[in-house]
PDB file of C-alpha atoms in Angstrom:
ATOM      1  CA  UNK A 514     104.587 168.239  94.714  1.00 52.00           C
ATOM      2  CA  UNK A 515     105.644 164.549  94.236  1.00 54.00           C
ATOM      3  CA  UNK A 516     104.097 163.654  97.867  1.00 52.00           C
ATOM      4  CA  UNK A 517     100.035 165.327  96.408  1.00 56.00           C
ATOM      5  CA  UNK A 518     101.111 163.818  93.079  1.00 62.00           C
ATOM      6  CA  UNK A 519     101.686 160.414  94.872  1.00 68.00           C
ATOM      7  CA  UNK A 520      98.374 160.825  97.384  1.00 66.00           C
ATOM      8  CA  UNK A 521      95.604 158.272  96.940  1.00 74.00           C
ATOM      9  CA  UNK A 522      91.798 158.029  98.125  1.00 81.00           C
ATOM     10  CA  UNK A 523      92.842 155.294 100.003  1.00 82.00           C
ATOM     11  CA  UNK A 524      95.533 157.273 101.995  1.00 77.00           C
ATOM     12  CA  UNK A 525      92.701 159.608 103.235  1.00 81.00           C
ATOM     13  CA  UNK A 526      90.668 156.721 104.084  1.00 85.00           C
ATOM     14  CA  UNK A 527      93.785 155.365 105.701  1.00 85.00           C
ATOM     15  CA  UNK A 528      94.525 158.795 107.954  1.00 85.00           C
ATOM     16  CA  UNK A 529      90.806 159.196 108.632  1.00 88.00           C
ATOM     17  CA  UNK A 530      90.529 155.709 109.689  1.00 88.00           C
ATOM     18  CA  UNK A 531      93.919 156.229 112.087  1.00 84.00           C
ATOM     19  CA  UNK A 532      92.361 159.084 113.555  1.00 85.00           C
ATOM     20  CA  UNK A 533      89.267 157.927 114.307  1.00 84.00           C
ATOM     21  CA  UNK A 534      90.633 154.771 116.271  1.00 79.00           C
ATOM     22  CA  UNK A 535      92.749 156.815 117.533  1.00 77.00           C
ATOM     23  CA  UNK A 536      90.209 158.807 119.031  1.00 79.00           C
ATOM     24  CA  UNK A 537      88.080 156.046 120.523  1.00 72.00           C
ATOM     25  CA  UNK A 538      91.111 154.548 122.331  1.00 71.00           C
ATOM     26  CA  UNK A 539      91.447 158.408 124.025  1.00 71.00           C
ATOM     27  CA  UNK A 540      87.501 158.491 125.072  1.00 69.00           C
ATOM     28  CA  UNK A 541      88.021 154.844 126.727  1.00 64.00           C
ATOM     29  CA  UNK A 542      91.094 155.856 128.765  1.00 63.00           C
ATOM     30  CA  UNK A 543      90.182 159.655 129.170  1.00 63.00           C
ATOM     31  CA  UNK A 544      89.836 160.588 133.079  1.00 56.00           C
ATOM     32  CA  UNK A 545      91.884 157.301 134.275  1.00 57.00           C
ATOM     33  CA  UNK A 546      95.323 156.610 135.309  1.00 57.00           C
ATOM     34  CA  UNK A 547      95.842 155.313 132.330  1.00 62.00           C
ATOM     35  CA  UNK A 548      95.225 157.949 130.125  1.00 66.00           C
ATOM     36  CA  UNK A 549      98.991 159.103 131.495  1.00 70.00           C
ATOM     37  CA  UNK A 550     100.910 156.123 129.902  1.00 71.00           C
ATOM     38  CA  UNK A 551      98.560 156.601 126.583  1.00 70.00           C
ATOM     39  CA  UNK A 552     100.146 159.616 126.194  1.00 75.00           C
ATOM     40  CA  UNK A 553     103.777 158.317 127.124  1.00 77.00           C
ATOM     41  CA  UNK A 554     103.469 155.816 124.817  1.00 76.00           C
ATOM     42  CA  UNK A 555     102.236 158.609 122.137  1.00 78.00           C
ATOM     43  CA  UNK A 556     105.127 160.434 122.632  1.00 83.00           C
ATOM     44  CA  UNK A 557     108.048 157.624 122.841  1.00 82.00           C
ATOM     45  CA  UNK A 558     106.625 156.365 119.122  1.00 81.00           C
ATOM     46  CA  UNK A 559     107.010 160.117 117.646  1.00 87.00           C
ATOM     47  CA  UNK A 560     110.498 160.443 119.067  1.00 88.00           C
ATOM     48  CA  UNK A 561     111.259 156.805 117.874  1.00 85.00           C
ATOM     49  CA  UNK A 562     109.898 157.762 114.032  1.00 86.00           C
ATOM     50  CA  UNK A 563     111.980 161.066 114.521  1.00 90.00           C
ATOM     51  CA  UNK A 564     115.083 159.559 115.061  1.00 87.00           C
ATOM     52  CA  UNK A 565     114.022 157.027 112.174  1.00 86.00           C
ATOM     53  CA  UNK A 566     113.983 160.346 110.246  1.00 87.00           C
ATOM     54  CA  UNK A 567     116.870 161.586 111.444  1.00 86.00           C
ATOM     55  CA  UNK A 568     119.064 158.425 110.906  1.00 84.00           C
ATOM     56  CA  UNK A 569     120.024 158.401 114.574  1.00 85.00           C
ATOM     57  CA  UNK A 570     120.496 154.028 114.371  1.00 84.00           C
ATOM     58  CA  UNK A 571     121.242 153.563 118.136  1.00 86.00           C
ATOM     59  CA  UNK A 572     118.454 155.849 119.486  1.00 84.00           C
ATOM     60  CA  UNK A 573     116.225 154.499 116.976  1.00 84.00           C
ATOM     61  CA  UNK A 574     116.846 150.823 117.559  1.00 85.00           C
ATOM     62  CA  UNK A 575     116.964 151.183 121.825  1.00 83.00           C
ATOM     63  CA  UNK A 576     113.319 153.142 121.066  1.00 81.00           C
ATOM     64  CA  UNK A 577     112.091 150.441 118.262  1.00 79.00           C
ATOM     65  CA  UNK A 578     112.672 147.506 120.743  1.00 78.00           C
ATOM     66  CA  UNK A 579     111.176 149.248 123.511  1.00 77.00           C
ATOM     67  CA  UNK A 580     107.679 149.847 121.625  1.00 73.00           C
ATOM     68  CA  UNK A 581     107.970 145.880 120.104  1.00 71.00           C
ATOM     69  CA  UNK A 582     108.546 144.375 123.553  1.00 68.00           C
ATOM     70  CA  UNK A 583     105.863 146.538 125.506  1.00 64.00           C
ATOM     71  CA  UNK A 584     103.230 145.561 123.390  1.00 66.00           C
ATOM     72  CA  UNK A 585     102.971 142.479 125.745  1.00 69.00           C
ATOM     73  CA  UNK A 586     103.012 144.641 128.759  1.00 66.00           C
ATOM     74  CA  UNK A 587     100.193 146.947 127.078  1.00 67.00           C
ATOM     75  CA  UNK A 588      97.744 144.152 127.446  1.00 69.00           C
ATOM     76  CA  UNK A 589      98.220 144.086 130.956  1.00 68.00           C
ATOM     77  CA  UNK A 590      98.251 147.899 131.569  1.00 66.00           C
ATOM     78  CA  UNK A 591      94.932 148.525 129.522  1.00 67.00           C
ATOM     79  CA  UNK A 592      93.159 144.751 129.974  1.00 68.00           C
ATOM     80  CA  UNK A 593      89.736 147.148 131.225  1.00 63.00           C
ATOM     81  CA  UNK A 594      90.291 149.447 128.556  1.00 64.00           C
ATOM     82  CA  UNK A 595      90.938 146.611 125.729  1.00 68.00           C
ATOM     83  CA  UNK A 596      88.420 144.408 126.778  1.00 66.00           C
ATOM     84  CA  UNK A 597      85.510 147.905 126.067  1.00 63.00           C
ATOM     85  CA  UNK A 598      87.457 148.385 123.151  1.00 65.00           C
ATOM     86  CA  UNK A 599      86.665 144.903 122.039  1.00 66.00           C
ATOM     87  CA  UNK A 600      83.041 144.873 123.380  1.00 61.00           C
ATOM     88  CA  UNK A 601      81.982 148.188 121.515  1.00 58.00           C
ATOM     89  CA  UNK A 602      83.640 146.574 118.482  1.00 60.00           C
ATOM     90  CA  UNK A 603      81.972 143.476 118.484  1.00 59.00           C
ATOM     91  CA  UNK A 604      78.477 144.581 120.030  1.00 52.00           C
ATOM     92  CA  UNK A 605      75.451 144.633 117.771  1.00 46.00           C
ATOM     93  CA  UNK A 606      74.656 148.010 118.625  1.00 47.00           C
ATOM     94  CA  UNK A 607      77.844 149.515 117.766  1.00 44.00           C
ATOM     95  CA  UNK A 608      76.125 152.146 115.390  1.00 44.00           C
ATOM     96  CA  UNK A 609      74.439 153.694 118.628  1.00 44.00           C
ATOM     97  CA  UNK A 610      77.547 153.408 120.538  1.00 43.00           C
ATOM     98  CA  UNK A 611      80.063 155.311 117.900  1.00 44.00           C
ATOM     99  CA  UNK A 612      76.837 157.924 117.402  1.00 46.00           C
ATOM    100  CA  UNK A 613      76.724 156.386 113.462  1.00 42.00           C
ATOM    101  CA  UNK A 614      72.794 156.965 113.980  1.00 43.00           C
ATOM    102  CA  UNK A 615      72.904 159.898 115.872  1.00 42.00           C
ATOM    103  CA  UNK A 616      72.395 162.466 112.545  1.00 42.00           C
ATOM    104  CA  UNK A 617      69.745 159.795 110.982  1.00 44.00           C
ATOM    105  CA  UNK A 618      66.640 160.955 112.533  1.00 43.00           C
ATOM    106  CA  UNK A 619      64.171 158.118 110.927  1.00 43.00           C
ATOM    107  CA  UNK A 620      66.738 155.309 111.903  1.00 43.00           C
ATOM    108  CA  UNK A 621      67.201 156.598 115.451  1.00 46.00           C
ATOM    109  CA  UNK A 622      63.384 156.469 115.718  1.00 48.00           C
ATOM    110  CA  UNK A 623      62.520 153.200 114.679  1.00 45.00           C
ATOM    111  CA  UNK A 624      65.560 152.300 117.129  1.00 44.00           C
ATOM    112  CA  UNK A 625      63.677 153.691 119.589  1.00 46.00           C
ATOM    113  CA  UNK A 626      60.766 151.898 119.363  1.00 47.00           C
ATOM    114  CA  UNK A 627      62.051 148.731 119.371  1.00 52.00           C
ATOM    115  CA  UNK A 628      62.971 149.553 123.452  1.00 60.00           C
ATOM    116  CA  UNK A 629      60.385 146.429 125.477  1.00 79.00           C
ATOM    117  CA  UNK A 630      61.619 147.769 128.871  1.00 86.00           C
ATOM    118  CA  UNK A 631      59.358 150.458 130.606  1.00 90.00           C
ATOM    119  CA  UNK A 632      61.787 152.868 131.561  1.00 93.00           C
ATOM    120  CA  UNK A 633      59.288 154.929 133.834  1.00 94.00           C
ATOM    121  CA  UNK A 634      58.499 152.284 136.101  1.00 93.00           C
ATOM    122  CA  UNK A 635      61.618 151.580 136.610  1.00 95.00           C
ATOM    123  CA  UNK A 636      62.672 155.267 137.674  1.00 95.00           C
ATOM    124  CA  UNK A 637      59.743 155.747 140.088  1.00 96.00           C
ATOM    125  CA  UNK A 638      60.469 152.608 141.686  1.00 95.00           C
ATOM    126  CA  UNK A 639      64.308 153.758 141.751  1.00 95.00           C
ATOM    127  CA  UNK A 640      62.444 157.106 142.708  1.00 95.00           C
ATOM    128  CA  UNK A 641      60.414 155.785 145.204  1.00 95.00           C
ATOM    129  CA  UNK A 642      63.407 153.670 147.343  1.00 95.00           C
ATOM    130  CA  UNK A 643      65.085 156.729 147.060  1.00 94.00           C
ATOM    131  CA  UNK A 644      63.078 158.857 149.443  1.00 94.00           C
ATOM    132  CA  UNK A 645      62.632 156.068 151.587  1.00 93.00           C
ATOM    133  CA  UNK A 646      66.789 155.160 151.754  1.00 93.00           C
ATOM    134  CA  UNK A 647      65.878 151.812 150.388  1.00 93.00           C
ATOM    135  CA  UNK A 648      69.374 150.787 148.791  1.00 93.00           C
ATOM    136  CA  UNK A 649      68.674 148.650 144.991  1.00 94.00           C
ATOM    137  CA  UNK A 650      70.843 147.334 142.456  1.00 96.00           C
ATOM    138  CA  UNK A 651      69.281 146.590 138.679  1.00 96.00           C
ATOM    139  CA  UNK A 652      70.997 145.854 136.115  1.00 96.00           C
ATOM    140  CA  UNK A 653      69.746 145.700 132.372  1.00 95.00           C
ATOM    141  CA  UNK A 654      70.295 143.753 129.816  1.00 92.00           C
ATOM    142  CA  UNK A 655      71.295 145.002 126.310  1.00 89.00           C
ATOM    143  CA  UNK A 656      73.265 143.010 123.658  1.00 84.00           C
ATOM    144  CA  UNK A 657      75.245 140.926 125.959  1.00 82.00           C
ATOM    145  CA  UNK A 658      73.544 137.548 127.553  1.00 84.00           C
ATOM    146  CA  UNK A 659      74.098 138.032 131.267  1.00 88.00           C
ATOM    147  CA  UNK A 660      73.739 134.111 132.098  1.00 87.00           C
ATOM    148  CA  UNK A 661      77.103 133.910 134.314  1.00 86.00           C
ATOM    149  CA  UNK A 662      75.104 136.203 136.766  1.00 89.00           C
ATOM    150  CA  UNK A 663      71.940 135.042 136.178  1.00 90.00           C
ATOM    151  CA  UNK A 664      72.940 131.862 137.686  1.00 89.00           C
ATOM    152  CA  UNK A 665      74.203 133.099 140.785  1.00 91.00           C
ATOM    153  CA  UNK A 666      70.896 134.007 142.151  1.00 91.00           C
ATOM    154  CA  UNK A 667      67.021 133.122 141.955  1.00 92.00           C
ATOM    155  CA  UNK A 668      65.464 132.598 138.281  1.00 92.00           C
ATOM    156  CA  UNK A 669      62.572 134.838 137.817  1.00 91.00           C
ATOM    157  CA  UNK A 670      60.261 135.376 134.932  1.00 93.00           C
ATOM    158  CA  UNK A 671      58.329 138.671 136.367  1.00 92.00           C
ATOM    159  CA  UNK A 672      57.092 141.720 134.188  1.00 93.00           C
ATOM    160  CA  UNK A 673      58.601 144.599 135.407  1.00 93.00           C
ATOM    161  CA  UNK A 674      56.616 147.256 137.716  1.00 92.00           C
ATOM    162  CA  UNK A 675      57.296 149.789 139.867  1.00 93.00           C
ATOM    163  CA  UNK A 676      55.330 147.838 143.152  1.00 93.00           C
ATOM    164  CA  UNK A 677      57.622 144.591 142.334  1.00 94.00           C
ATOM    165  CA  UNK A 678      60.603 146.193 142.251  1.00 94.00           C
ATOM    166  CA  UNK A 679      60.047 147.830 145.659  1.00 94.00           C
ATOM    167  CA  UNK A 680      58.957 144.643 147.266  1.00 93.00           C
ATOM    168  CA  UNK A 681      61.921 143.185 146.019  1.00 93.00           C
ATOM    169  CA  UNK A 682      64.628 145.572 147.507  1.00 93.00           C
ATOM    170  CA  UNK A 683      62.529 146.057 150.571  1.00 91.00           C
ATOM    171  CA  UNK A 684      64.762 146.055 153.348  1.00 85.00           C
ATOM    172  CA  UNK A 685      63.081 142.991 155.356  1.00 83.00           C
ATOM    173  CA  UNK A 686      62.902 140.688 151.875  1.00 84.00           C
ATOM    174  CA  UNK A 687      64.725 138.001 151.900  1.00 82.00           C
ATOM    175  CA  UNK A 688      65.304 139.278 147.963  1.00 84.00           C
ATOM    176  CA  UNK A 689      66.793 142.544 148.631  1.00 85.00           C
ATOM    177  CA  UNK A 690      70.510 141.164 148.503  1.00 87.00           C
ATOM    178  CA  UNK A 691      72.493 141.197 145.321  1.00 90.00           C
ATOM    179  CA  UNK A 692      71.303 142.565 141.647  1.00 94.00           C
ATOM    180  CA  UNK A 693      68.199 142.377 139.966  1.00 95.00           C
ATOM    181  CA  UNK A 694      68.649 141.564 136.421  1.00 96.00           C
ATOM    182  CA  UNK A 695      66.036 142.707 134.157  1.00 95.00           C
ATOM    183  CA  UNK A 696      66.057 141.469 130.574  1.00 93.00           C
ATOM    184  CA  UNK A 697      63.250 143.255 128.272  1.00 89.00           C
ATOM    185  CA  UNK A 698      60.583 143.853 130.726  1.00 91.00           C
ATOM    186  CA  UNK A 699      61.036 140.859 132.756  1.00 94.00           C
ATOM    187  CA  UNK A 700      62.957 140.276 135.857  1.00 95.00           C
ATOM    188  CA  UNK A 701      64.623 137.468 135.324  1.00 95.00           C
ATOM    189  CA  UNK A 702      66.691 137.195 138.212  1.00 94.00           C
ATOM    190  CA  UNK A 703      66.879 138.328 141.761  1.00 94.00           C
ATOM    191  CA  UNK A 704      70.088 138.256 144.669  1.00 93.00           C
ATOM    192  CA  UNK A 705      72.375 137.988 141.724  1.00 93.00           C
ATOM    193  CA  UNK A 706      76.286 138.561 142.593  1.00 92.00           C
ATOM    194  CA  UNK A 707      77.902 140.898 140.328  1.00 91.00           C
ATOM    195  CA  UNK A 708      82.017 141.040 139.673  1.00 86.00           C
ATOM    196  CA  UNK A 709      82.844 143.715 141.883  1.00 87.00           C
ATOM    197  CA  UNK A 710      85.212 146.472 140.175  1.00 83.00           C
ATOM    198  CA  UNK A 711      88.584 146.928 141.390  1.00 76.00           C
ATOM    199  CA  UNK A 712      89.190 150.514 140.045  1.00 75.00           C
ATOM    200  CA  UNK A 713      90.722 152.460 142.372  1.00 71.00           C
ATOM    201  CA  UNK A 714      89.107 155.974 141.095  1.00 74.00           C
ATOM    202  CA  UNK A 715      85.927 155.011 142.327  1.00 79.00           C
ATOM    203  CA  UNK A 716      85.360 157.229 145.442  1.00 75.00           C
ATOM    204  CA  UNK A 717      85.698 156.174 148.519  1.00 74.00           C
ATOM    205  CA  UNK A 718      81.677 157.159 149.446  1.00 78.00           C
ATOM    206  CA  UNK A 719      80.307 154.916 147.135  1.00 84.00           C
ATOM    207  CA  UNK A 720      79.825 151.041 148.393  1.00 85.00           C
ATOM    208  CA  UNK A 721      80.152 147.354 147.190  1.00 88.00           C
ATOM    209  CA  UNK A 722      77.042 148.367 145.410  1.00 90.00           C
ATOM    210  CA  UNK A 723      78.456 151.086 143.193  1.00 92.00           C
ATOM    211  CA  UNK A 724      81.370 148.790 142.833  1.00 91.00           C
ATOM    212  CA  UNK A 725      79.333 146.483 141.846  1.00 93.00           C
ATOM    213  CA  UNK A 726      77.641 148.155 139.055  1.00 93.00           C
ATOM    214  CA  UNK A 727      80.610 149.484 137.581  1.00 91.00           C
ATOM    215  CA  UNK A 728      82.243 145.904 137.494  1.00 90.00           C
ATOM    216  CA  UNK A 729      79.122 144.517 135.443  1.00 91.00           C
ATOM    217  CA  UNK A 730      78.700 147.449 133.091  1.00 90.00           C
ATOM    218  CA  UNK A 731      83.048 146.999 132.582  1.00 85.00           C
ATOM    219  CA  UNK A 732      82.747 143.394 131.607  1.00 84.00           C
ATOM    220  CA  UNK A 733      79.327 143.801 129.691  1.00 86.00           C
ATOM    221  CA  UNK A 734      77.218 146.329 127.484  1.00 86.00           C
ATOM    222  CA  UNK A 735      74.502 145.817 130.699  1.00 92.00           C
ATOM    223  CA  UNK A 736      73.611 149.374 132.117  1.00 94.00           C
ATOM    224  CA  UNK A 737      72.882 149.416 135.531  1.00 95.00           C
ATOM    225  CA  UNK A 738      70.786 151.899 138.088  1.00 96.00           C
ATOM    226  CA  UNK A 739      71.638 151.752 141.799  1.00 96.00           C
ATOM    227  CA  UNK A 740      70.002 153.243 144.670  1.00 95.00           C
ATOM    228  CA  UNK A 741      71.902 154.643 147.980  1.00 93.00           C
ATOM    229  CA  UNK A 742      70.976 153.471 150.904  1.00 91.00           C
ATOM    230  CA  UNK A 743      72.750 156.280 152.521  1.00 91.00           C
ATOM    231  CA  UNK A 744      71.751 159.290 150.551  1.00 91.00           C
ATOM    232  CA  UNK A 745      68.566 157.944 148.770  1.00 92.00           C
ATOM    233  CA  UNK A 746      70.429 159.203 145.549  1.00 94.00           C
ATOM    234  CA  UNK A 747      70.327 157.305 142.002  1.00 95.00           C
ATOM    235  CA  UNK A 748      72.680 156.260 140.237  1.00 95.00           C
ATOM    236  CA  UNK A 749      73.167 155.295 136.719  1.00 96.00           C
ATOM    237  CA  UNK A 750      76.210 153.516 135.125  1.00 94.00           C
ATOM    238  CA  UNK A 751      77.150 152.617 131.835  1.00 92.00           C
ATOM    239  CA  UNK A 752      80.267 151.195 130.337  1.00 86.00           C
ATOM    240  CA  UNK A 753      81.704 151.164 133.566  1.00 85.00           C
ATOM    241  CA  UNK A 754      81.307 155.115 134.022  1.00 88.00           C
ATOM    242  CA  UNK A 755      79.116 157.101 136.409  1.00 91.00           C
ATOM    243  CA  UNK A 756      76.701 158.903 133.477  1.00 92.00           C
ATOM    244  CA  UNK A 757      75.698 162.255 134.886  1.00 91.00           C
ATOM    245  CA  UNK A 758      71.753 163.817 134.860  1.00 92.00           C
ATOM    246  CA  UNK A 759      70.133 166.200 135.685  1.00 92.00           C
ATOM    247  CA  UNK A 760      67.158 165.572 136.553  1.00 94.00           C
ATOM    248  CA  UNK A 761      64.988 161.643 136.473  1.00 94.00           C
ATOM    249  CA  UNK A 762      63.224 163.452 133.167  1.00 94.00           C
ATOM    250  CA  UNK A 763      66.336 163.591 131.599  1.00 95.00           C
ATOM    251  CA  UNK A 764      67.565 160.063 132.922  1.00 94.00           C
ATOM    252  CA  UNK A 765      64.090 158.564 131.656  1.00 94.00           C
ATOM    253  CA  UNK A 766      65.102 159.923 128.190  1.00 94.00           C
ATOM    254  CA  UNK A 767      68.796 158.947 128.642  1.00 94.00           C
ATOM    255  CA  UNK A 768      67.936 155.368 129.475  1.00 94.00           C
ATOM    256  CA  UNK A 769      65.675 155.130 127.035  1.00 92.00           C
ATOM    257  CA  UNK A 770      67.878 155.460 124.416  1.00 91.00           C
ATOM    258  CA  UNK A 771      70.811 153.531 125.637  1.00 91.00           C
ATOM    259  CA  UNK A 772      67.968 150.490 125.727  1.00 89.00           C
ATOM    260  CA  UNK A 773      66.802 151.207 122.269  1.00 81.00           C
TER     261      UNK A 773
END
């Protein structure tokens, strides 16, 4: 009785709070290595608060130091993982990101709108290379000013279009190398050199390309749409995770909305 006596707004707002960043660190580390030592570290703080509980001193103090001094070594475990954490948290978008908009149908419209890319041409050129084994790498701009690659290749100010994008990645241009970086609906850069991701779950079939896109779209908001050169099959990627479609209707619409 004393504890609901003694319960505040606030301490809802507190839990709520808790759990919901609590929650967001799970979805960034879910399906990685790293989800493993999450949950380690999880469980070593509830047994250290138990033995708080339970007055056990020397278990309690062993456990207490433990969780102060790894809190250095947790910046090098999760440094991918902190450094999204950090970018959804200080991107401009982050009501899209944390699906704040997602119930408030007017605001999610006029987001929408205020998309410059053409999405289509861009998937029927990505389309296009595909049946033809023509392999591409574009990358999009959102929130985050891609200048450090930008500068690593050739400055272009083209609008984008499904014939230009094709000439670009054609397989005797001497433009097909590298990323193409689109920003709005201009091409702003050609045979741009992307970090390349050193995750090891990335599967072994998938090139420098694909390595390449998920090593952008890790260090930046930037989505990014690559083409096989093997397979002919597209790709897209998006905080530095393979997003699954079914069909290039559904990507159109998916793409659409991550650029709105």
């Amino acid at each position: 009785m004393d504890l609901l006596e003694n319960f505040r707004i606030l301490d809802l707002v507190d839990i709520v709070l808790v759990a919901t960043l609590l929650y967001y660190l799970y979805k960034l580390v879910k399906g990685t290595v790293a989800i493993n030592i999450f949950l380690g570290i999880c469980i070593i703080w509830v047994m250290w608060k138990i033995t708080q509980l339970l007055q056990m001193e020397m278990l309690s103090t062993i456990l207490g130091q433990f969780i102060g001094a790894g809190m250095f070594a947790l910046i090098v475990v999760f440094q991918q993982e902190i450094r999204k954490f950090l970018l959804m948290i200080g991107s401009t978008n982050i009501g899209r990101k944390t699906g704040l908009l997602k119930h408030i149908k007017f605001l999610q419209d006029e987001a929408q709108d205020t998309s410059k890319t053409k999405v289509e041409e861009i998937i029927d050129a990505c389309d296009k290379m595909g049946q033809t084994r023509t392999g591409a790498l574009i990358v999009i701009q959102r929130t985050t000013q891609l200048d450090f690659v930008k500068q690593t290749g050739d400055q272009m100010n083209i609008e984008v279009n499904r014939p230009i994008l094709e000439s670009i990645f054609f397989k005797n241009s001497t433009l097909h190398d590298g990323a193409a970086i689109i920003e709005d609906n201009t091409i702003v850069a050609t045979r741009a050199i992307l970090p390349v991701s050193n995750e090891r779950n990335i599967p072994l079939r998938f090139g420098l390309r694909h390595r390449a896109a998920v090593g952008i779209t890790e260090k930046t908001d930037a989505v990014a749409l690559v083409v096989s050169e093997e397979t002919g099959n597209i790709s897209y990627l998006k905080d530095g995770e393979f997003v699954l479609f079914k069909n290039l209707t559904e990507l159109i619409e998916i793409l659409r909305k991550d650029l709105s």
